[in-house]
Amino acid sequence: MDDERTLLARRSVTSRLQRGRAKVGRWGQPATSAAIIAANTLLCWFMLMWPDNVPFSAYVPVAVVAGLFLTPKVLAGVDLAILVAGAWTVVEREVSAAILAAYGVLTLVMLIMFWVAASRARLGVQGNLGESMLVDLRDRLRTQGELPELPTDWGAELSVLSAYGDSFSGDFLVTSRHDDVLELALVDVSGKGIAAGTRSLLLSGAFGGLLGSMPYEAFLPAANSYLLRQAWDEGFATAAHAMIDLTTGDFSLGSAGHPPGVRFSAGSGRWEVLEGDEGPVLGVTQGLAFPRVRGRLGRGDALLLYTDGVIEVRNRDLRDGIDRMLGTAERMIGKGFEGMAEKVCAAARAGETDDRAAVVVWRR
């Protein structure tokens, strides 16, 4: 119970920080807009009064900042004022190729920034609040995958690396600990990086709600039904779902089109692939079974789950990728399991071209 309270307290702090960012965004946006409009009005007045003394370059920062923070309707008025003041400047000065070129560059900058503002307006929020929303969504996705506090004789570690270093990943983990039972679901959504990020966010919330709220054998069928109801064009996903009894070390591992889990046995000092029947990919068809593999983690044993980005190599069998991953894991055994998930992901041959995720749970 103390571990659960610690995790809830940590998530409460994260939630308060997110609400604080949202409050700052709501109150800061009107003030920023008013400041930009005032600066633009003052600059245009200077340009109309002293056209020979104010260069065109003075408009560029105002045009860029206005494009970042103003809505398209307000921005259109600001840009029109700039164009009128600029045209007056051109008329009042001696017309030259340099002045016309500067006026043309300024117009191009305003068109680009108007396109940026119009693109953001599709989110239905003003200015940079769209970015604030994305940051909040990213933080929530990461919070969903936080590993809970475990008893002192257990350890766990997660590593998730996005394709090309994107903030969002198609691979994610959801966890649940209730009493002395730990449940983990490592999911790989179709697509990669930002393209899969929105689906990852939706599924992480849905799967996180399912995890721990039903018998563990029912999780994968329920997740499959949820995905089928979404009717996405690219709605499939693979998943590995593990239930571990933290008292006895007994575990049950189910797969939905996911690479097989591997177990380290302290007795033999080797990793073994947990072979078994593989269930169907999530979101493709209804009514099929999801077989499970059962075993026990003794003192010094570990369970490693990973996504296909860790082992997949073009024109090579997945077994070769698994052997390479296990070679990396075996070289780290002498140092313990800490850092193994990160090392396994970093050593993947796919590199930054694919999302990679790995989670290790071990018993001390």
Short mmCIF file of C-alpha atoms in Angstrom, two decimals, residues 11-358:
data_model
loop_
_atom_site.label_atom_id
_atom_site.label_comp_id
_atom_site.label_asym_id
_atom_site.label_seq_id
_atom_site.Cartn_x
_atom_site.Cartn_y
_atom_site.Cartn_z
CA ARG A 11 1.29 11.10 -10.52
CA SER A 12 -0.57 13.77 -8.53
CA VAL A 13 2.46 16.07 -8.72
CA THR A 14 2.68 15.48 -12.48
CA SER A 15 -1.03 16.27 -12.84
CA ARG A 16 -0.65 19.54 -10.89
CA LEU A 17 2.25 20.59 -13.11
CA GLN A 18 0.17 19.87 -16.21
CA ARG A 19 -2.75 21.90 -14.86
CA GLY A 20 -0.35 24.73 -14.05
CA ARG A 21 0.95 24.80 -17.62
CA ALA A 22 -2.60 24.89 -18.93
CA LYS A 23 -3.53 27.80 -16.59
CA VAL A 24 -0.46 29.79 -17.67
CA GLY A 25 -1.38 29.16 -21.30
CA ARG A 26 -4.98 30.36 -20.84
CA TRP A 27 -4.01 33.62 -19.12
CA GLY A 28 -0.78 34.26 -20.98
CA GLN A 29 -2.18 34.01 -24.50
CA PRO A 30 -4.44 37.16 -24.45
CA ALA A 31 -1.65 39.23 -22.89
CA THR A 32 0.80 38.04 -25.56
CA SER A 33 -1.67 38.85 -28.35
CA ALA A 34 -2.30 42.33 -26.95
CA ALA A 35 1.45 43.00 -26.72
CA ILE A 36 2.01 41.89 -30.33
CA ILE A 37 -0.83 44.04 -31.64
CA ALA A 38 0.44 47.06 -29.67
CA ALA A 39 4.00 46.56 -30.98
CA ASN A 40 2.70 46.25 -34.54
CA THR A 41 0.57 49.39 -34.19
CA LEU A 42 3.52 51.38 -32.83
CA LEU A 43 5.83 50.16 -35.58
CA CYS A 44 3.33 50.94 -38.34
CA TRP A 45 2.85 54.44 -36.91
CA PHE A 46 6.62 55.01 -36.98
CA MET A 47 6.76 53.73 -40.57
CA LEU A 48 3.99 56.07 -41.69
CA MET A 49 5.48 59.10 -39.89
CA TRP A 50 9.16 58.52 -40.73
CA PRO A 51 9.30 56.12 -43.69
CA ASP A 52 12.97 56.86 -44.40
CA ASN A 53 14.17 55.99 -40.90
CA VAL A 54 12.61 52.57 -40.25
CA PRO A 55 14.03 49.64 -42.28
CA PHE A 56 11.90 46.78 -43.59
CA SER A 57 13.85 44.39 -41.40
CA ALA A 58 12.10 45.89 -38.36
CA TYR A 59 8.85 44.27 -39.54
CA VAL A 60 10.26 40.74 -39.72
CA PRO A 61 10.37 39.94 -35.95
CA VAL A 62 6.84 41.30 -35.52
CA ALA A 63 5.56 39.26 -38.47
CA VAL A 64 7.22 36.06 -37.17
CA VAL A 65 6.04 36.46 -33.56
CA ALA A 66 2.53 37.39 -34.76
CA GLY A 67 2.41 34.24 -36.87
CA LEU A 68 3.38 32.12 -33.87
CA PHE A 69 0.90 33.52 -31.36
CA LEU A 70 -2.09 35.07 -33.16
CA THR A 71 -5.14 33.40 -34.64
CA PRO A 72 -5.47 33.58 -38.46
CA LYS A 73 -8.25 36.22 -38.30
CA VAL A 74 -6.26 38.55 -36.03
CA LEU A 75 -3.07 37.82 -37.95
CA ALA A 76 -4.75 38.81 -41.22
CA GLY A 77 -5.41 42.29 -39.79
CA VAL A 78 -1.84 42.61 -38.51
CA ASP A 79 -0.40 41.51 -41.85
CA LEU A 80 -2.67 43.93 -43.73
CA ALA A 81 -1.46 46.81 -41.56
CA ILE A 82 2.16 45.82 -42.22
CA LEU A 83 1.57 45.59 -45.98
CA VAL A 84 -0.11 49.01 -46.08
CA ALA A 85 2.65 50.64 -44.03
CA GLY A 86 5.26 48.89 -46.17
CA ALA A 87 3.61 50.05 -49.39
CA TRP A 88 3.59 53.62 -48.05
CA THR A 89 7.29 53.29 -47.31
CA VAL A 90 7.99 52.10 -50.86
CA VAL A 91 6.04 55.04 -52.31
CA GLU A 92 7.72 57.62 -50.07
CA ARG A 93 11.23 56.34 -50.72
CA GLU A 94 13.08 56.36 -53.97
CA VAL A 95 11.99 53.12 -55.59
CA SER A 96 14.89 50.75 -56.14
CA ALA A 97 15.47 47.05 -56.72
CA ALA A 98 16.74 46.66 -53.15
CA ILE A 99 13.60 48.21 -51.61
CA LEU A 100 11.28 46.12 -53.79
CA ALA A 101 13.26 42.97 -52.94
CA ALA A 102 13.03 43.74 -49.20
CA TYR A 103 9.28 44.32 -49.51
CA GLY A 104 8.93 41.03 -51.40
CA VAL A 105 10.89 39.10 -48.74
CA LEU A 106 8.72 40.61 -46.01
CA THR A 107 5.57 39.57 -47.89
CA LEU A 108 6.92 36.03 -48.27
CA VAL A 109 7.68 35.81 -44.53
CA MET A 110 4.14 36.90 -43.70
CA LEU A 111 2.65 34.33 -46.09
CA ILE A 112 4.70 31.56 -44.49
CA MET A 113 3.71 32.60 -40.98
CA PHE A 114 0.04 32.87 -42.00
CA TRP A 115 0.26 29.28 -43.26
CA VAL A 116 1.76 28.24 -39.91
CA ALA A 117 -1.05 29.98 -38.01
CA ALA A 118 -3.72 28.42 -40.23
CA SER A 119 -2.21 24.97 -39.67
CA ARG A 120 -2.31 25.44 -35.90
CA ALA A 121 -5.88 26.74 -36.07
CA ARG A 122 -7.02 23.30 -37.18
CA LEU A 123 -6.44 22.18 -33.56
CA GLY A 124 -9.11 24.65 -32.46
CA VAL A 125 -6.75 26.47 -30.09
CA GLN A 126 -5.00 29.80 -30.29
CA GLY A 127 -1.32 30.31 -30.95
CA ASN A 128 1.15 28.12 -29.09
CA LEU A 129 -1.52 26.38 -26.98
CA GLY A 130 -1.39 23.60 -29.57
CA GLU A 131 2.21 22.88 -28.60
CA SER A 132 1.23 22.98 -24.93
CA MET A 133 -1.44 20.38 -25.60
CA LEU A 134 1.06 18.11 -27.36
CA VAL A 135 3.53 18.44 -24.47
CA ASP A 136 0.75 17.57 -22.03
CA LEU A 137 -0.26 14.54 -24.11
CA ARG A 138 3.34 13.37 -24.33
CA ASP A 139 3.78 13.66 -20.56
CA ARG A 140 0.59 11.74 -19.94
CA LEU A 141 1.75 8.95 -22.25
CA ARG A 142 5.01 8.70 -20.33
CA THR A 143 3.17 8.74 -16.99
CA GLN A 144 1.01 5.83 -18.14
CA GLY A 145 4.16 3.77 -18.63
CA GLU A 146 5.78 4.45 -15.28
CA LEU A 147 6.76 1.27 -13.50
CA PRO A 148 5.23 0.97 -10.04
CA GLU A 149 7.32 0.64 -6.91
CA LEU A 150 8.16 -3.01 -6.30
CA PRO A 151 9.12 -4.97 -3.17
CA THR A 152 12.80 -4.81 -2.23
CA ASP A 153 13.46 -8.28 -3.64
CA TRP A 154 12.22 -7.28 -7.10
CA GLY A 155 13.51 -4.86 -9.73
CA ALA A 156 12.23 -3.56 -13.07
CA GLU A 157 13.42 -1.24 -15.81
CA LEU A 158 11.89 0.19 -18.98
CA SER A 159 13.43 1.79 -22.05
CA VAL A 160 11.49 3.33 -24.96
CA LEU A 161 13.30 4.91 -27.91
CA SER A 162 11.32 6.60 -30.68
CA ALA A 163 12.10 6.42 -34.36
CA TYR A 164 14.32 9.33 -35.44
CA GLY A 165 14.26 10.72 -31.89
CA ASP A 166 10.60 11.81 -32.09
CA SER A 167 8.81 12.74 -28.86
CA PHE A 168 6.05 10.23 -29.56
CA SER A 169 6.47 6.52 -30.07
CA GLY A 170 4.34 3.69 -31.41
CA ASP A 171 5.69 1.49 -28.59
CA PHE A 172 4.39 1.96 -25.06
CA LEU A 173 4.00 0.15 -21.73
CA VAL A 174 1.07 0.17 -19.33
CA THR A 175 1.35 -1.30 -15.84
CA SER A 176 -0.82 -2.17 -12.89
CA ARG A 177 0.05 -3.42 -9.43
CA HIS A 178 -2.70 -4.62 -7.14
CA ASP A 179 -1.87 -6.43 -3.93
CA ASP A 180 1.10 -8.65 -4.79
CA VAL A 181 0.30 -9.02 -8.50
CA LEU A 182 2.12 -7.04 -11.17
CA GLU A 183 0.68 -6.78 -14.68
CA LEU A 184 2.60 -5.41 -17.67
CA ALA A 185 1.42 -4.85 -21.22
CA LEU A 186 4.07 -3.89 -23.80
CA VAL A 187 2.31 -2.71 -26.96
CA ASP A 188 3.57 -1.97 -30.47
CA VAL A 189 1.12 0.10 -32.52
CA SER A 190 1.23 -0.04 -36.31
CA GLY A 191 3.35 2.78 -37.70
CA LYS A 192 6.22 4.53 -36.00
CA GLY A 193 7.17 7.79 -34.30
CA ILE A 194 4.74 10.70 -34.52
CA ALA A 195 2.54 8.90 -37.08
CA ALA A 196 1.66 6.30 -34.42
CA GLY A 197 1.76 8.70 -31.46
CA THR A 198 -1.92 9.64 -31.43
CA ARG A 199 -3.03 6.00 -31.55
CA SER A 200 -0.50 5.15 -28.83
CA LEU A 201 -1.97 7.82 -26.58
CA LEU A 202 -5.53 6.62 -27.07
CA LEU A 203 -4.63 2.96 -26.61
CA SER A 204 -2.45 3.58 -23.57
CA GLY A 205 -5.38 5.21 -21.79
CA ALA A 206 -7.81 2.46 -22.81
CA PHE A 207 -5.45 -0.44 -22.07
CA GLY A 208 -4.38 1.16 -18.80
CA GLY A 209 -8.04 1.19 -17.76
CA LEU A 210 -8.47 -2.48 -18.67
CA LEU A 211 -5.31 -3.64 -16.95
CA GLY A 212 -5.98 -4.84 -13.43
CA SER A 213 -9.74 -4.29 -13.70
CA MET A 214 -10.48 -7.81 -14.97
CA PRO A 215 -8.99 -11.29 -14.72
CA TYR A 216 -5.60 -11.21 -16.40
CA GLU A 217 -6.63 -13.91 -18.94
CA ALA A 218 -9.34 -11.55 -20.23
CA PHE A 219 -7.04 -8.59 -20.92
CA LEU A 220 -5.89 -9.46 -24.45
CA PRO A 221 -9.41 -10.43 -25.67
CA ALA A 222 -10.77 -7.15 -24.24
CA ALA A 223 -7.95 -5.13 -25.84
CA ASN A 224 -8.65 -6.86 -29.15
CA SER A 225 -12.37 -6.01 -28.95
CA TYR A 226 -11.59 -2.38 -28.17
CA LEU A 227 -9.31 -2.04 -31.19
CA LEU A 228 -11.86 -3.67 -33.49
CA ARG A 229 -14.48 -1.13 -32.39
CA GLN A 230 -12.22 1.74 -33.48
CA ALA A 231 -12.34 0.56 -37.12
CA TRP A 232 -9.05 2.31 -37.96
CA ASP A 233 -7.50 1.79 -41.38
CA GLU A 234 -4.21 0.99 -39.65
CA GLY A 235 -5.70 -0.12 -36.36
CA PHE A 236 -3.73 -3.24 -35.59
CA ALA A 237 -1.21 -3.62 -32.80
CA THR A 238 0.86 -6.35 -31.20
CA ALA A 239 1.14 -6.83 -27.46
CA ALA A 240 2.85 -8.93 -24.83
CA HIS A 241 0.95 -9.17 -21.54
CA ALA A 242 2.60 -10.54 -18.40
CA MET A 243 1.14 -11.27 -14.98
CA ILE A 244 3.70 -11.83 -12.21
CA ASP A 245 2.91 -12.94 -8.68
CA LEU A 246 5.41 -11.00 -6.57
CA THR A 247 5.07 -13.44 -3.68
CA THR A 248 5.69 -16.76 -5.43
CA GLY A 249 7.38 -15.58 -8.65
CA ASP A 250 4.80 -17.41 -10.79
CA PHE A 251 4.13 -15.67 -14.09
CA SER A 252 1.79 -15.98 -17.04
CA LEU A 253 2.72 -14.48 -20.41
CA GLY A 254 0.34 -13.96 -23.32
CA SER A 255 1.22 -12.78 -26.81
CA ALA A 256 -0.87 -11.07 -29.49
CA GLY A 257 1.33 -11.26 -32.58
CA HIS A 258 4.26 -10.09 -30.46
CA PRO A 259 7.84 -11.40 -30.39
CA PRO A 260 8.28 -14.13 -27.74
CA GLY A 261 9.43 -13.15 -24.27
CA VAL A 262 12.72 -14.45 -22.92
CA ARG A 263 13.60 -15.64 -19.42
CA PHE A 264 16.95 -15.69 -17.69
CA SER A 265 17.57 -18.67 -15.45
CA ALA A 266 20.09 -18.10 -12.69
CA GLY A 267 20.53 -21.86 -12.37
CA SER A 268 21.78 -22.36 -15.94
CA GLY A 269 23.15 -18.84 -16.40
CA ARG A 270 21.48 -18.60 -19.81
CA TRP A 271 18.57 -16.88 -21.52
CA GLU A 272 15.80 -19.03 -22.97
CA VAL A 273 13.10 -18.08 -25.45
CA LEU A 274 9.62 -18.79 -24.05
CA GLU A 275 8.25 -20.71 -26.98
CA GLY A 276 4.50 -21.17 -27.26
CA ASP A 277 1.53 -20.66 -29.53
CA GLU A 278 1.23 -17.06 -30.65
CA GLY A 279 -2.12 -15.32 -30.49
CA PRO A 280 -3.48 -13.14 -33.31
CA VAL A 281 -2.55 -9.51 -33.81
CA LEU A 282 -4.88 -7.13 -31.99
CA GLY A 283 -7.52 -5.39 -34.08
CA VAL A 284 -7.78 -7.84 -36.98
CA THR A 285 -10.38 -10.45 -36.10
CA GLN A 286 -12.70 -11.35 -33.25
CA GLY A 287 -13.21 -14.60 -31.37
CA LEU A 288 -9.72 -16.14 -31.50
CA ALA A 289 -7.89 -17.37 -28.42
CA PHE A 290 -4.73 -15.87 -26.94
CA PRO A 291 -2.60 -18.76 -25.58
CA ARG A 292 -0.40 -18.14 -22.56
CA VAL A 293 2.96 -19.46 -21.36
CA ARG A 294 3.43 -20.08 -17.63
CA GLY A 295 6.54 -20.34 -15.52
CA ARG A 296 8.23 -19.17 -12.34
CA LEU A 297 10.91 -16.58 -11.62
CA GLY A 298 13.25 -17.75 -8.88
CA ARG A 299 15.99 -15.80 -7.12
CA GLY A 300 18.29 -14.26 -9.73
CA ASP A 301 15.87 -14.93 -12.62
CA ALA A 302 14.54 -12.28 -15.00
CA LEU A 303 11.87 -11.79 -17.66
CA LEU A 304 12.58 -9.64 -20.74
CA LEU A 305 9.86 -8.31 -23.05
CA TYR A 306 10.64 -6.25 -26.17
CA THR A 307 9.13 -4.97 -29.42
CA ASP A 308 10.07 -6.01 -32.94
CA GLY A 309 12.13 -2.84 -33.46
CA VAL A 310 14.71 -4.36 -31.10
CA ILE A 311 15.21 -7.52 -33.17
CA GLU A 312 13.96 -6.75 -36.67
CA VAL A 313 16.56 -6.55 -39.42
CA ARG A 314 15.66 -6.18 -43.08
CA ASN A 315 16.16 -9.37 -45.12
CA ARG A 316 17.08 -11.34 -41.97
CA ASP A 317 15.09 -13.85 -39.95
CA LEU A 318 13.70 -12.61 -36.64
CA ARG A 319 15.52 -15.46 -34.91
CA ASP A 320 18.82 -13.86 -35.90
CA GLY A 321 17.67 -10.64 -34.28
CA ILE A 322 16.66 -12.46 -31.10
CA ASP A 323 20.05 -14.21 -30.94
CA ARG A 324 21.82 -10.86 -31.36
CA MET A 325 19.69 -9.28 -28.62
CA LEU A 326 20.38 -12.17 -26.25
CA GLY A 327 24.09 -11.86 -26.98
CA THR A 328 23.92 -8.25 -25.81
CA ALA A 329 21.96 -9.30 -22.71
CA GLU A 330 24.40 -12.11 -21.86
CA ARG A 331 27.36 -9.77 -21.95
CA MET A 332 25.68 -7.63 -19.29
CA ILE A 333 24.78 -10.40 -16.85
CA GLY A 334 27.98 -9.94 -14.85
CA LYS A 335 26.98 -6.31 -14.19
CA GLY A 336 23.41 -7.09 -13.18
CA PHE A 337 20.14 -6.24 -14.88
CA GLU A 338 20.26 -2.46 -14.30
CA GLY A 339 20.71 -0.67 -17.62
CA MET A 340 19.95 -3.79 -19.65
CA ALA A 341 16.70 -2.51 -21.21
CA GLU A 342 18.39 0.67 -22.43
CA LYS A 343 21.41 -1.25 -23.74
CA VAL A 344 19.25 -3.74 -25.61
CA CYS A 345 17.28 -0.94 -27.31
CA ALA A 346 20.40 1.05 -28.18
CA ALA A 347 22.08 -2.02 -29.72
CA ALA A 348 19.19 -2.74 -32.11
CA ARG A 349 20.29 -2.88 -35.74
CA ALA A 350 17.20 -0.99 -36.82
CA GLY A 351 18.74 2.04 -35.09
CA GLU A 352 16.65 5.18 -35.24
CA THR A 353 14.60 3.95 -38.20
CA ASP A 354 12.12 2.18 -35.91
CA ASP A 355 10.59 2.50 -32.47
CA ARG A 356 12.21 0.27 -29.86
CA ALA A 357 11.06 -0.71 -26.38
CA ALA A 358 12.15 -3.24 -23.80
#
